[in-house]
Short mmCIF file of C-alpha atoms and ligand atoms in Angstrom, two decimals:
data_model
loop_
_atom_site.label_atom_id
_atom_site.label_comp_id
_atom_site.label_asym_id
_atom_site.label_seq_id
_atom_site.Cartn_x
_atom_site.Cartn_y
_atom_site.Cartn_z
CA UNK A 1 230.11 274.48 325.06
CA UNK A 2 231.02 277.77 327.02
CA UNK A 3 232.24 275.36 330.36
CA UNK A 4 234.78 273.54 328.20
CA UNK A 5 236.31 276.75 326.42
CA UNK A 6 239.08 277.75 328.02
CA UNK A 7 240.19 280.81 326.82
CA UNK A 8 238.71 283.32 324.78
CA UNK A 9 237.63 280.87 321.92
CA UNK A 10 234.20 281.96 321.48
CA UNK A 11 233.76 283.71 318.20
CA UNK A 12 234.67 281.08 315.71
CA UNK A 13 234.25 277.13 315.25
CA UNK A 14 231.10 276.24 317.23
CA UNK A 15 230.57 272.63 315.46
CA UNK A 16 232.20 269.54 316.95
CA UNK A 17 235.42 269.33 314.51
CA UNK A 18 235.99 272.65 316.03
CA UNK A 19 235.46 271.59 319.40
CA UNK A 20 237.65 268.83 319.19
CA UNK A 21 240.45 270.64 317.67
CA UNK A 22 240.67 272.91 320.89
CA UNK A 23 240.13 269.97 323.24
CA UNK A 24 243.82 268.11 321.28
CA UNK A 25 244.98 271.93 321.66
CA UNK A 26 244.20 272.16 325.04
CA UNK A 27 245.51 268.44 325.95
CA UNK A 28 249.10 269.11 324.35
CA UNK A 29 249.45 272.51 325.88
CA UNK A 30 248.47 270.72 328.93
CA UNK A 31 251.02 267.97 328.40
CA UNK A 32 253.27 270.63 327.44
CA UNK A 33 252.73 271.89 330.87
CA UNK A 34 253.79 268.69 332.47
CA UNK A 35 256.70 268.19 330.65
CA UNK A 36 257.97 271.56 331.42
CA UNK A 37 257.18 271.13 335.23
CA UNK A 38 258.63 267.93 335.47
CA UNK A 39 262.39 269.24 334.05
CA UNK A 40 261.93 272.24 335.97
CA UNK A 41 261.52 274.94 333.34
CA UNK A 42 258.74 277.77 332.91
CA UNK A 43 256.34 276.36 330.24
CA UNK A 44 256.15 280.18 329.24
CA UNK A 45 259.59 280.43 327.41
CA UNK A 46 258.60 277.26 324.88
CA UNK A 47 256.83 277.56 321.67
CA UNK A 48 254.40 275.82 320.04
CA UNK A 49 254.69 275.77 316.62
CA UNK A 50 251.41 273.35 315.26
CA UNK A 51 252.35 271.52 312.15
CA UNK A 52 249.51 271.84 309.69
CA UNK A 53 250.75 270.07 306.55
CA UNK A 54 248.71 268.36 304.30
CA UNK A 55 246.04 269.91 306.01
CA UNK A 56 243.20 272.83 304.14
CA UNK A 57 243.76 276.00 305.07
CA UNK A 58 240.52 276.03 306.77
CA UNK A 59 242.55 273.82 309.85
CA UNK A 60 244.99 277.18 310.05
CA UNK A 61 242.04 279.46 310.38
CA UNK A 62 240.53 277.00 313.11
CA UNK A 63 243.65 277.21 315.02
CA UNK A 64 244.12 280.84 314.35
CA UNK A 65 240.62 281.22 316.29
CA UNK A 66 241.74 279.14 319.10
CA UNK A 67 244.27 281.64 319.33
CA UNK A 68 247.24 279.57 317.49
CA UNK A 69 249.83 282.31 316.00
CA UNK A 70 252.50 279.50 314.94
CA UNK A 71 251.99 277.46 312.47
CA UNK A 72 254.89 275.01 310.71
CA UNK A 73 254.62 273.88 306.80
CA UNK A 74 257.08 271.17 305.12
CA UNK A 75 256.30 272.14 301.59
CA UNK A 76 256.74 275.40 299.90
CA UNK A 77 253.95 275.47 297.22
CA UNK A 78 251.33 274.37 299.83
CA UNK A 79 252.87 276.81 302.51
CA UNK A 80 252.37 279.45 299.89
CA UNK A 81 249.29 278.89 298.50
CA UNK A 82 247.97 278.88 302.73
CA UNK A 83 249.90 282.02 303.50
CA UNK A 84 248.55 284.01 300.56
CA UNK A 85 244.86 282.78 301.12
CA UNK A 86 245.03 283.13 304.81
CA UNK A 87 247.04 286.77 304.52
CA UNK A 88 245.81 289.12 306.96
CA UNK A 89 244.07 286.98 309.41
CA UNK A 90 244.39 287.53 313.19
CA UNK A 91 244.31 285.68 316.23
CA UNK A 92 241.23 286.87 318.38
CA UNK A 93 244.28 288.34 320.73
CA UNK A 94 245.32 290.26 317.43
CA UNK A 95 248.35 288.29 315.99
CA UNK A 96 249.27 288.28 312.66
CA UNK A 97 250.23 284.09 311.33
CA UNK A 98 253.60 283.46 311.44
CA UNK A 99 255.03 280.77 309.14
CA UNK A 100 257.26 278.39 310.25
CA UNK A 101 259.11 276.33 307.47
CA UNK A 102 260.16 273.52 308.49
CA UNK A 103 261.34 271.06 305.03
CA UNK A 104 263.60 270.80 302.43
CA UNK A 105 264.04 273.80 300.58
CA UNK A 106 265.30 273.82 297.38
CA UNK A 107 267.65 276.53 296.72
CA UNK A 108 265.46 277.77 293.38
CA UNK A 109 262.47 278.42 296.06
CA UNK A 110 264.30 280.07 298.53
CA UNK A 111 263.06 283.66 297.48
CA UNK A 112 259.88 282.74 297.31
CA UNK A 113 259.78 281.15 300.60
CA UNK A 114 261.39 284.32 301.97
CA UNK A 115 258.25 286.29 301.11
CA UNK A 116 255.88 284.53 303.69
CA UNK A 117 258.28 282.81 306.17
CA UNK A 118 258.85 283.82 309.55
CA UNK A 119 261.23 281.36 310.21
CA UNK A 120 263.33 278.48 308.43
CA UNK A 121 263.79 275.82 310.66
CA UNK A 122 265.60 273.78 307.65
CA UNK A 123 268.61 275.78 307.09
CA UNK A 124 271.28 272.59 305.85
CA UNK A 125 273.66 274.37 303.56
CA UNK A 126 275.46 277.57 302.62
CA UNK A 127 274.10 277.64 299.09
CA UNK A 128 270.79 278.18 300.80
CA UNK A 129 271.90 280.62 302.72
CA UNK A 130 273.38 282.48 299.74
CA UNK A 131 270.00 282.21 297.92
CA UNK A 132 268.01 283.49 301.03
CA UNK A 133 270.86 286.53 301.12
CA UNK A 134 269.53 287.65 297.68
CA UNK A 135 265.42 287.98 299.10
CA UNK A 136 263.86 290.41 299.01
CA UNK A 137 262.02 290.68 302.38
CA UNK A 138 257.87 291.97 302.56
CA UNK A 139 259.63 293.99 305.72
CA UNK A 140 263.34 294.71 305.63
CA UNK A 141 263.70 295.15 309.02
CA UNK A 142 262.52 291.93 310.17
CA UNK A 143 264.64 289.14 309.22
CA UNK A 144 263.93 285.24 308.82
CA UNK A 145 264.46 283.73 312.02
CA UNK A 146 267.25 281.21 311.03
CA UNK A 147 267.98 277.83 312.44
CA UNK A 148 270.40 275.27 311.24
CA UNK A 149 269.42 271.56 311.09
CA UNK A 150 271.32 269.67 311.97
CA UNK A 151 271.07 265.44 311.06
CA UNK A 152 270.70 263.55 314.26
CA UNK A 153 271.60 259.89 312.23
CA UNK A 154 274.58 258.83 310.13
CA UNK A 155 272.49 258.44 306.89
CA UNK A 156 272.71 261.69 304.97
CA UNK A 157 269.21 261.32 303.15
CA UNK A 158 267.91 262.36 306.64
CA UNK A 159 267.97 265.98 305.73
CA UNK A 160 270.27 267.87 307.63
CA UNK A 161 273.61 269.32 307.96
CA UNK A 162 276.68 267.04 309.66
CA UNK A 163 277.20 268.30 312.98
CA UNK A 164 280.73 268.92 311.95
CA UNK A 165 278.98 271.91 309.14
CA UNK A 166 277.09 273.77 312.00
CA UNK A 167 279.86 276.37 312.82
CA UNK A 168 280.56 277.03 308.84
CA UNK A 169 277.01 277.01 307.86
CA UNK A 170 276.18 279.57 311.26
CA UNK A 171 278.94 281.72 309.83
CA UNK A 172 277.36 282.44 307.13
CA UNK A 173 273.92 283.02 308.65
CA UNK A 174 275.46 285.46 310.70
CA UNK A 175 276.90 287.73 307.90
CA UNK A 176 273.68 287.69 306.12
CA UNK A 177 271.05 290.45 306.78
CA UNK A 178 268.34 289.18 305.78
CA UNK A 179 268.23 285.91 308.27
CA UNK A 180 268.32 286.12 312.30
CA UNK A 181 270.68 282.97 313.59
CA UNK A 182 267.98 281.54 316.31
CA UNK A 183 269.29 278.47 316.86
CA UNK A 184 269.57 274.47 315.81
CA UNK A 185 266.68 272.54 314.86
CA UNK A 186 266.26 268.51 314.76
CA UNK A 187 263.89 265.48 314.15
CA UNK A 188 264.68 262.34 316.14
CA UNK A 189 265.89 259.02 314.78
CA UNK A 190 263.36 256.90 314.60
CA UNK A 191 262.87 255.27 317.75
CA UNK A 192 264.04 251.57 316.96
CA UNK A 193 267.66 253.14 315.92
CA UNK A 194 267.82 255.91 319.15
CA UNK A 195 265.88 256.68 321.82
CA UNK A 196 264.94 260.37 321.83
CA UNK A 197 266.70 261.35 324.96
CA UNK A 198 270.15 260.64 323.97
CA UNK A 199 269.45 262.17 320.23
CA UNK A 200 268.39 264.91 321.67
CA UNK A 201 271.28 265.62 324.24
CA UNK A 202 273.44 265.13 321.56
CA UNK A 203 271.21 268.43 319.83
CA UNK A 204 272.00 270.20 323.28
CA UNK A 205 275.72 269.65 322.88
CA UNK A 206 275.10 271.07 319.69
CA UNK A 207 273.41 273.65 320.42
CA UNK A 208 275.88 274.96 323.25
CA UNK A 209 278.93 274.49 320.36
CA UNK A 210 276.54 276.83 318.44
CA UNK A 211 276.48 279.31 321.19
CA UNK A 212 279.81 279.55 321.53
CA UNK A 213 279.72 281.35 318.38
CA UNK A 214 276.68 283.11 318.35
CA UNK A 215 275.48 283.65 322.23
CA UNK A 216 272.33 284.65 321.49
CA UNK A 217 271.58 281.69 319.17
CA UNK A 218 270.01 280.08 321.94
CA UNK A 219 267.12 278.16 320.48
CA UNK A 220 266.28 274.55 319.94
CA UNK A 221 263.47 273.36 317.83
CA UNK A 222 263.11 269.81 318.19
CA UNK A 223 260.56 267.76 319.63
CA UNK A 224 257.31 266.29 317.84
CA UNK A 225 253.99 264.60 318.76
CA UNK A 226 256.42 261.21 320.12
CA UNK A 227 258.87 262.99 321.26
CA UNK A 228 258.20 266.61 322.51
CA UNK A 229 258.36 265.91 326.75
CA UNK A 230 262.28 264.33 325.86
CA UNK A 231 262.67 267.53 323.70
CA UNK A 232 261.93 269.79 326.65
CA UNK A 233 263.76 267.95 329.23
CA UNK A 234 266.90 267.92 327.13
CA UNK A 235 266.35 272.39 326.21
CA UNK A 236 263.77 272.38 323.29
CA UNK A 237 262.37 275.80 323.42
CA UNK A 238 260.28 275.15 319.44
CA UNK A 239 258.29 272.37 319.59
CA UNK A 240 256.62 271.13 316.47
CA UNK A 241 253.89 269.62 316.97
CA UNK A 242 251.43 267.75 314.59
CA UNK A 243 249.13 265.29 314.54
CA UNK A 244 248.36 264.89 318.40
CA UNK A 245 246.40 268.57 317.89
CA UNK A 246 245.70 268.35 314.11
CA UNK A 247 244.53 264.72 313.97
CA UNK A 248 245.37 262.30 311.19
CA UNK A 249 247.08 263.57 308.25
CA UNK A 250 245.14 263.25 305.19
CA UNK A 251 247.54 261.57 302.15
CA UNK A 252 249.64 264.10 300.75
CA UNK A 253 248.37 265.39 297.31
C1 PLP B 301 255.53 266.61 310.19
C2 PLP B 301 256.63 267.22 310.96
C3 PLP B 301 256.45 267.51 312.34
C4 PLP B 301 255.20 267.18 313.13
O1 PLP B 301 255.05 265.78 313.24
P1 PLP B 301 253.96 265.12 314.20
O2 PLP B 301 254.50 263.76 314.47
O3 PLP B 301 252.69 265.08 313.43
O4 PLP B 301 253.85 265.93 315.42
C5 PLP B 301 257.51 268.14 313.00
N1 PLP B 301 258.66 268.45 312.36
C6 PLP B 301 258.86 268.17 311.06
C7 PLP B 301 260.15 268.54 310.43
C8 PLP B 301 257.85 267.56 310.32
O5 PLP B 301 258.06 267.29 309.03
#
């Protein structure tokens, strides 16, 4: 097993699930790689974020020991219930998790969310933004890294602001001291209604309105295990990325 490690890996998951896990790992941040060659950008300003829903917590500590820091969660009781049994662990490079929500988020939960998350990819309204204003952060001087989603179809069950709510719903992000504005965030139509590319350089024209108010909101999260080389040749620097490292869901409980 030590010829087909590549970095570091050693001290944790010797069995073959483990084995396999860092082999996807290893193929995405490879494609990854590619993706970033082939639009001409430096592979070292993107991040992966791995999307472990519906997954144990056991798959976050096998990722955490292949040296995975960023990990993305759609539900808040399950994102809790990880974060709280997983608190304190380390990559072997010494990184504490960092949380990534990236679902609906019902105003009532916001609080709670705000005690764990590192980031809110799923920011869609002011009144969440009001209820993540009243949180009490675990560190006051680090605030949620904030991005706004924005709805990339014209159904609004998507999830999702209206592009035309970005600016109003940034506004507010930025007078809040307890978020960080980072950026806009996306999921693709599905493909039969738009292909990728064109969603996603509608997200770039987005995401350069965005910066007109906010320069250093420069982020976009968007791109998935379909979609993530369009996502980085239209700017995607968060890349969310499932099932092509964590392997087949199991059914949501
Ligand atoms: C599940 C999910 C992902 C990851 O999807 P994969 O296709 O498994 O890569 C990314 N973003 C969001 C918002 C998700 O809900």
């Amino acid at each position: 097993m030590a010829e087909s490690e590549p970095g570091g890996g050693g001290s944790t998951e010797a069995g073959s699930a483990g084995s396999e896990l860092g082999a996807r790992l290893e193929r995405v941040r490879l494609g990854i790689a590619d993706a970033a060659r082939a639009a001409g950008r430096d592979a070292g300003e993107l991040t992966l974020i791995v999307v472990t829903k519906f997954h144990p917590a056991s798959l976050v500590r096998d990722l955490a020991g292949l040296g995975v820091a960023d990990v993305g969660e759609n539900r808040h009781q399950e994102a809790q219930a990880k974060a709280a049994e997983l608190a304190g662990l380390r990559t072997p490079e010494g990184d504490p998790l960092r949380w990534h929500f990236i679902g609906q988020l019902q105003t009532k939960k916001a609080r709670q969310a705000a005690r764990y998350a590192h980031a809110i990819h799923s920011i869609d309204r002011e009144r969440l933004v009001e209820a993540l204003a009243a949180a009490e952060l675990p560190d006051p001087a680090r605030p949620i890294e904030a991005f706004v989603q924005v709805n990339l179809t014209a159904d609004p069950g998507r999830g999702g602001a209206a592009p035309e709510e970005i600016e109003r719903i940034a506004e507010r992000v930025l007078e809040t001291p307890t978020l960080r504005l980072r950026g806009v965030m996306a999921v693709a139509p599905l493909p039969e209604e738009e292909d990728p590319a064109s969603a996603f350089a509608r997200l770039r024209g987005y995401s350069e309105r965005l910066r007109g108010l906010a320069p250093a909101a420069d982020a976009i999260s968007a791109g998935m295990t379909h979609d993530y080389p369009e996502a980085i040749a239209a700017g995607a620097t968060h890349l969310r990325i499932g099932s092509a490292i964590t392997g087949n869901r199991p059914t949501p409980g």
